[in-house]
Amino acid sequence: MEKIVDFVFIDTRPEFSDFFRPFLPELIRNGFSCQVLSSKELDIIFNSHVDLHKAEILSKTKVVVTTNETKWTKYFPQSKKVLLGHSIFMRDTIPSPAVLDNPFFADFDYYFCPSVYYLQWTIQALFDCFIFSNLDFRRVIPSVDKILIPGGYVKNNRQYDTRGGAKKISILNKTKQILFVPSVYSPEHSGHIFHSHGAAIIAALADNNFSAKIICRPHPTDRHRDYVLRMVEMFAANKNIIFDLQPTPDSSLYYESDILITDMSGFAFAFASATGKRPIFFVETEEALKHSRFMTLAARFGRVVSTHAGLVKQVSKQLAVPDMIDDLEHDYLRQTLYEKFNNVKSMVDDFIAIYSGTVLSHWTRLPLC
């Protein structure tokens, strides 16, 4: 008799697979059976009617995990459903799935929240499911409490570096690195400037002939967009500029860069936490006024500039003297980014508890009904 699978991980987007692959070996080492299946594979299994027995057994999986609120969880009506965060930070101004008419966010039982800021957004997003959803949809939302779990961000776990398979960018010893990591492009989100300002920002940095490599890493979701490919071609002749278009980069890119520039990517706070260095946020003044909480944090833990001249000046300063966060502020940032929970051991303990039906003391039960 075929055994029911303990954990199925739905790999909806390859660029997000490094959010769960670091801890899979540990779950398996603890005796759990795990499968990673793409959304395409699930559609074939459940819709082709070739192997109905396999589909029936798979539908009884104990725990289903994914990084995105999508329709494929419907194949697992009897399973506990877990949503991993796909970032360490979520701006409070990012629209919730319900506001964007996505009905799947409320389908989960457990929500990992990699930081205090992600926790705040998740709570609001869950309540939005009731505020913005139509009556028919509200009738089918299970009237059970939701469980919020701190942590879940292990994608840059150093223990996983040797197993990740990402190509490390080769930089000569003592050559400094300027890393430009814009946020994801989305018509519903504001703050993204790479499609409109990216080329000008890279050119402004290149024109100053800094004694550093400029590494541009577009958001993985955007790496094949037309405007990115045009920029790659535009700067192909400049050997000092590198575009990293890997779906999941080697984590040394983040840990070893001397300067990080972004528009409004929450990853900047992960960089600040890991290195103690202040990131640079390029946000035009009009845009900054729309995101008061985010900009308060950006100014507290980083440096904010709004013009190309201001950016070049700040980069020059940080290349000359490292711009470090003081110890008290650094400790506070690491606490708000749930450093003690964002590791493989903590996540494995959480998943074992989810499997067994145990509620751990650091979890939060959110009653919605």
mmCIF file of N, CA, C and O in Angstrom, residues 204-250:
data_model
loop_
_atom_site.group_PDB
_atom_site.id
_atom_site.type_symbol
_atom_site.label_atom_id
_atom_site.label_comp_id
_atom_site.label_asym_id
_atom_site.label_seq_id
_atom_site.Cartn_x
_atom_site.Cartn_y
_atom_site.Cartn_z
ATOM 1 N N ALA A 204 24.909 56.880 -13.892
ATOM 2 C CA ALA A 204 25.458 57.867 -12.952
ATOM 3 C C ALA A 204 26.584 57.261 -12.133
ATOM 4 O O ALA A 204 27.612 57.924 -11.882
ATOM 5 N N LEU A 205 26.427 56.009 -11.725
ATOM 6 C CA LEU A 205 27.489 55.338 -10.970
ATOM 7 C C LEU A 205 28.697 55.069 -11.866
ATOM 8 O O LEU A 205 29.845 55.294 -11.468
ATOM 9 N N ALA A 206 28.429 54.611 -13.094
ATOM 10 C CA ALA A 206 29.525 54.275 -14.011
ATOM 11 C C ALA A 206 30.324 55.512 -14.412
ATOM 12 O O ALA A 206 31.550 55.455 -14.544
ATOM 13 N N ASP A 207 29.631 56.630 -14.601
ATOM 14 C CA ASP A 207 30.301 57.855 -15.056
ATOM 15 C C ASP A 207 31.295 58.388 -14.036
ATOM 16 O O ASP A 207 32.178 59.183 -14.379
ATOM 17 N N ASN A 208 31.148 57.978 -12.776
ATOM 18 C CA ASN A 208 32.054 58.479 -11.737
ATOM 19 C C ASN A 208 33.296 57.610 -11.571
ATOM 20 O O ASN A 208 34.151 57.915 -10.729
ATOM 21 N N ASN A 209 33.368 56.533 -12.350
ATOM 22 C CA ASN A 209 34.565 55.675 -12.348
ATOM 23 C C ASN A 209 34.987 55.257 -10.937
ATOM 24 O O ASN A 209 36.171 55.338 -10.574
ATOM 25 N N PHE A 210 34.023 54.841 -10.141
ATOM 26 C CA PHE A 210 34.350 54.350 -8.807
ATOM 27 C C PHE A 210 35.253 53.123 -8.916
ATOM 28 O O PHE A 210 35.109 52.310 -9.827
ATOM 29 N N SER A 211 36.172 53.003 -7.986
ATOM 30 C CA SER A 211 37.053 51.823 -7.976
ATOM 31 C C SER A 211 36.313 50.666 -7.308
ATOM 32 O O SER A 211 36.687 50.184 -6.236
ATOM 33 N N ALA A 212 35.243 50.237 -7.963
ATOM 34 C CA ALA A 212 34.401 49.157 -7.436
ATOM 35 C C ALA A 212 33.611 48.546 -8.580
ATOM 36 O O ALA A 212 33.315 49.214 -9.573
ATOM 37 N N LYS A 213 33.307 47.273 -8.446
ATOM 38 C CA LYS A 213 32.413 46.620 -9.392
ATOM 39 C C LYS A 213 30.972 47.002 -9.064
ATOM 40 O O LYS A 213 30.572 47.042 -7.900
ATOM 41 N N ILE A 214 30.197 47.266 -10.099
ATOM 42 C CA ILE A 214 28.776 47.580 -9.930
ATOM 43 C C ILE A 214 27.986 46.345 -10.358
ATOM 44 O O ILE A 214 28.016 45.948 -11.528
ATOM 45 N N ILE A 215 27.326 45.724 -9.404
ATOM 46 C CA ILE A 215 26.566 44.506 -9.673
ATOM 47 C C ILE A 215 25.082 44.843 -9.590
ATOM 48 O O ILE A 215 24.596 45.281 -8.552
ATOM 49 N N CYS A 216 24.401 44.660 -10.691
ATOM 50 C CA CYS A 216 22.968 44.945 -10.738
ATOM 51 C C CYS A 216 22.215 43.624 -10.696
ATOM 52 O O CYS A 216 22.414 42.760 -11.548
ATOM 53 N N ARG A 217 21.361 43.489 -9.709
ATOM 54 C CA ARG A 217 20.572 42.267 -9.584
ATOM 55 C C ARG A 217 19.097 42.623 -9.581
ATOM 56 O O ARG A 217 18.523 42.959 -8.542
ATOM 57 N N PRO A 218 18.434 42.561 -10.749
ATOM 58 C CA PRO A 218 16.987 42.802 -10.780
ATOM 59 C C PRO A 218 16.257 41.756 -9.945
ATOM 60 O O PRO A 218 16.786 40.671 -9.684
ATOM 61 N N HIS A 219 15.056 42.089 -9.525
ATOM 62 C CA HIS A 219 14.254 41.103 -8.805
ATOM 63 C C HIS A 219 14.113 39.858 -9.678
ATOM 64 O O HIS A 219 13.935 39.968 -10.904
ATOM 65 N N PRO A 220 14.210 38.656 -9.096
ATOM 66 C CA PRO A 220 14.147 37.426 -9.906
ATOM 67 C C PRO A 220 12.927 37.345 -10.821
ATOM 68 O O PRO A 220 13.000 36.814 -11.929
ATOM 69 N N THR A 221 11.805 37.893 -10.362
ATOM 70 C CA THR A 221 10.596 37.863 -11.182
ATOM 71 C C THR A 221 10.730 38.735 -12.422
ATOM 72 O O THR A 221 10.069 38.507 -13.431
ATOM 73 N N ASP A 222 11.612 39.728 -12.366
ATOM 74 C CA ASP A 222 11.740 40.709 -13.446
ATOM 75 C C ASP A 222 12.916 40.447 -14.383
ATOM 76 O O ASP A 222 13.095 41.172 -15.363
ATOM 77 N N ARG A 223 13.727 39.440 -14.107
ATOM 78 C CA ARG A 223 15.018 39.353 -14.771
ATOM 79 C C ARG A 223 14.930 39.148 -16.283
ATOM 80 O O ARG A 223 15.906 39.405 -16.993
ATOM 81 N N HIS A 224 13.790 38.681 -16.783
ATOM 82 C CA HIS A 224 13.648 38.478 -18.230
ATOM 83 C C HIS A 224 12.729 39.514 -18.879
ATOM 84 O O HIS A 224 12.352 39.362 -20.038
ATOM 85 N N ARG A 225 12.372 40.556 -18.162
ATOM 86 C CA ARG A 225 11.537 41.605 -18.751
ATOM 87 C C ARG A 225 12.345 42.384 -19.800
ATOM 88 O O ARG A 225 13.565 42.495 -19.722
ATOM 89 N N ASP A 226 11.638 42.962 -20.754
ATOM 90 C CA ASP A 226 12.298 43.648 -21.869
ATOM 91 C C ASP A 226 13.222 44.764 -21.400
ATOM 92 O O ASP A 226 14.337 44.926 -21.921
ATOM 93 N N TYR A 227 12.776 45.544 -20.419
ATOM 94 C CA TYR A 227 13.593 46.688 -20.008
ATOM 95 C C TYR A 227 14.890 46.227 -19.333
ATOM 96 O O TYR A 227 15.919 46.916 -19.412
ATOM 97 N N VAL A 228 14.875 45.068 -18.672
ATOM 98 C CA VAL A 228 16.102 44.534 -18.076
ATOM 99 C C VAL A 228 17.064 44.091 -19.175
ATOM 100 O O VAL A 228 18.262 44.414 -19.149
ATOM 101 N N LEU A 229 16.555 43.373 -20.153
ATOM 102 C CA LEU A 229 17.401 42.883 -21.241
ATOM 103 C C LEU A 229 17.992 44.037 -22.051
ATOM 104 O O LEU A 229 19.135 43.962 -22.518
ATOM 105 N N ARG A 230 17.215 45.117 -22.186
ATOM 106 C CA ARG A 230 17.750 46.297 -22.889
ATOM 107 C C ARG A 230 18.914 46.908 -22.105
ATOM 108 O O ARG A 230 19.904 47.356 -22.686
ATOM 109 N N MET A 231 18.792 46.931 -20.764
ATOM 110 C CA MET A 231 19.869 47.483 -19.942
ATOM 111 C C MET A 231 21.123 46.613 -20.003
ATOM 112 O O MET A 231 22.243 47.129 -20.052
ATOM 113 N N VAL A 232 20.929 45.306 -20.002
ATOM 114 C CA VAL A 232 22.074 44.399 -20.119
ATOM 115 C C VAL A 232 22.841 44.698 -21.399
ATOM 116 O O VAL A 232 24.079 44.786 -21.413
ATOM 117 N N GLU A 233 22.114 44.878 -22.483
ATOM 118 C CA GLU A 233 22.743 45.191 -23.771
ATOM 119 C C GLU A 233 23.393 46.570 -23.749
ATOM 120 O O GLU A 233 24.491 46.776 -24.288
ATOM 121 N N MET A 234 22.725 47.521 -23.105
ATOM 122 C CA MET A 234 23.214 48.900 -23.066
ATOM 123 C C MET A 234 24.587 49.007 -22.399
ATOM 124 O O MET A 234 25.454 49.772 -22.834
ATOM 125 N N PHE A 235 24.782 48.201 -21.330
ATOM 126 C CA PHE A 235 26.031 48.312 -20.558
ATOM 127 C C PHE A 235 26.979 47.138 -20.801
ATOM 128 O O PHE A 235 27.928 46.933 -20.038
ATOM 129 N N ALA A 236 26.751 46.385 -21.888
ATOM 130 C CA ALA A 236 27.553 45.182 -22.154
ATOM 131 C C ALA A 236 29.034 45.498 -22.324
ATOM 132 O O ALA A 236 29.898 44.684 -21.974
ATOM 133 N N ALA A 237 29.345 46.661 -22.862
ATOM 134 C CA ALA A 237 30.751 46.994 -23.135
ATOM 135 C C ALA A 237 31.503 47.448 -21.884
ATOM 136 O O ALA A 237 32.744 47.510 -21.892
ATOM 137 N N ASN A 238 30.779 47.765 -20.823
ATOM 138 C CA ASN A 238 31.415 48.231 -19.592
ATOM 139 C C ASN A 238 31.734 47.037 -18.704
ATOM 140 O O ASN A 238 30.846 46.443 -18.099
ATOM 141 N N LYS A 239 32.992 46.683 -18.619
ATOM 142 C CA LYS A 239 33.415 45.498 -17.864
ATOM 143 C C LYS A 239 33.310 45.691 -16.355
ATOM 144 O O LYS A 239 33.475 44.742 -15.591
ATOM 145 N N ASN A 240 33.035 46.908 -15.947
ATOM 146 C CA ASN A 240 32.895 47.185 -14.514
ATOM 147 C C ASN A 240 31.466 46.978 -14.024
ATOM 148 O O ASN A 240 31.189 47.104 -12.832
ATOM 149 N N ILE A 241 30.554 46.683 -14.964
ATOM 150 C CA ILE A 241 29.149 46.498 -14.616
ATOM 151 C C ILE A 241 28.756 45.050 -14.884
ATOM 152 O O ILE A 241 28.971 44.532 -15.987
ATOM 153 N N ILE A 242 28.193 44.419 -13.887
ATOM 154 C CA ILE A 242 27.780 43.016 -13.995
ATOM 155 C C ILE A 242 26.284 42.919 -13.705
ATOM 156 O O ILE A 242 25.802 43.481 -12.715
ATOM 157 N N PHE A 243 25.551 42.212 -14.546
ATOM 158 C CA PHE A 243 24.142 41.915 -14.282
ATOM 159 C C PHE A 243 24.039 40.461 -13.815
ATOM 160 O O PHE A 243 24.458 39.545 -14.528
ATOM 161 N N ASP A 244 23.507 40.274 -12.631
ATOM 162 C CA ASP A 244 23.293 38.920 -12.102
ATOM 163 C C ASP A 244 21.830 38.556 -12.328
ATOM 164 O O ASP A 244 20.946 39.077 -11.652
ATOM 165 N N LEU A 245 21.583 37.670 -13.272
ATOM 166 C CA LEU A 245 20.217 37.290 -13.636
ATOM 167 C C LEU A 245 19.876 35.865 -13.189
ATOM 168 O O LEU A 245 18.918 35.269 -13.671
ATOM 169 N N GLN A 246 20.628 35.325 -12.242
ATOM 170 C CA GLN A 246 20.315 34.003 -11.719
ATOM 171 C C GLN A 246 18.988 34.049 -10.951
ATOM 172 O O GLN A 246 18.683 35.049 -10.304
ATOM 173 N N PRO A 247 18.201 32.975 -10.994
ATOM 174 C CA PRO A 247 16.961 32.973 -10.205
ATOM 175 C C PRO A 247 17.228 33.072 -8.709
ATOM 176 O O PRO A 247 16.525 33.771 -7.984
ATOM 177 N N THR A 248 18.261 32.365 -8.238
ATOM 178 C CA THR A 248 18.645 32.445 -6.828
ATOM 179 C C THR A 248 20.161 32.605 -6.759
ATOM 180 O O THR A 248 20.897 31.704 -7.146
ATOM 181 N N PRO A 249 20.660 33.736 -6.293
ATOM 182 C CA PRO A 249 22.096 33.991 -6.324
ATOM 183 C C PRO A 249 22.831 33.296 -5.183
ATOM 184 O O PRO A 249 22.234 32.860 -4.203
ATOM 185 N N ASP A 250 24.139 33.216 -5.323
ATOM 186 C CA ASP A 250 24.968 32.787 -4.206
ATOM 187 C C ASP A 250 24.850 33.839 -3.103
ATOM 188 O O ASP A 250 24.926 35.039 -3.362
#
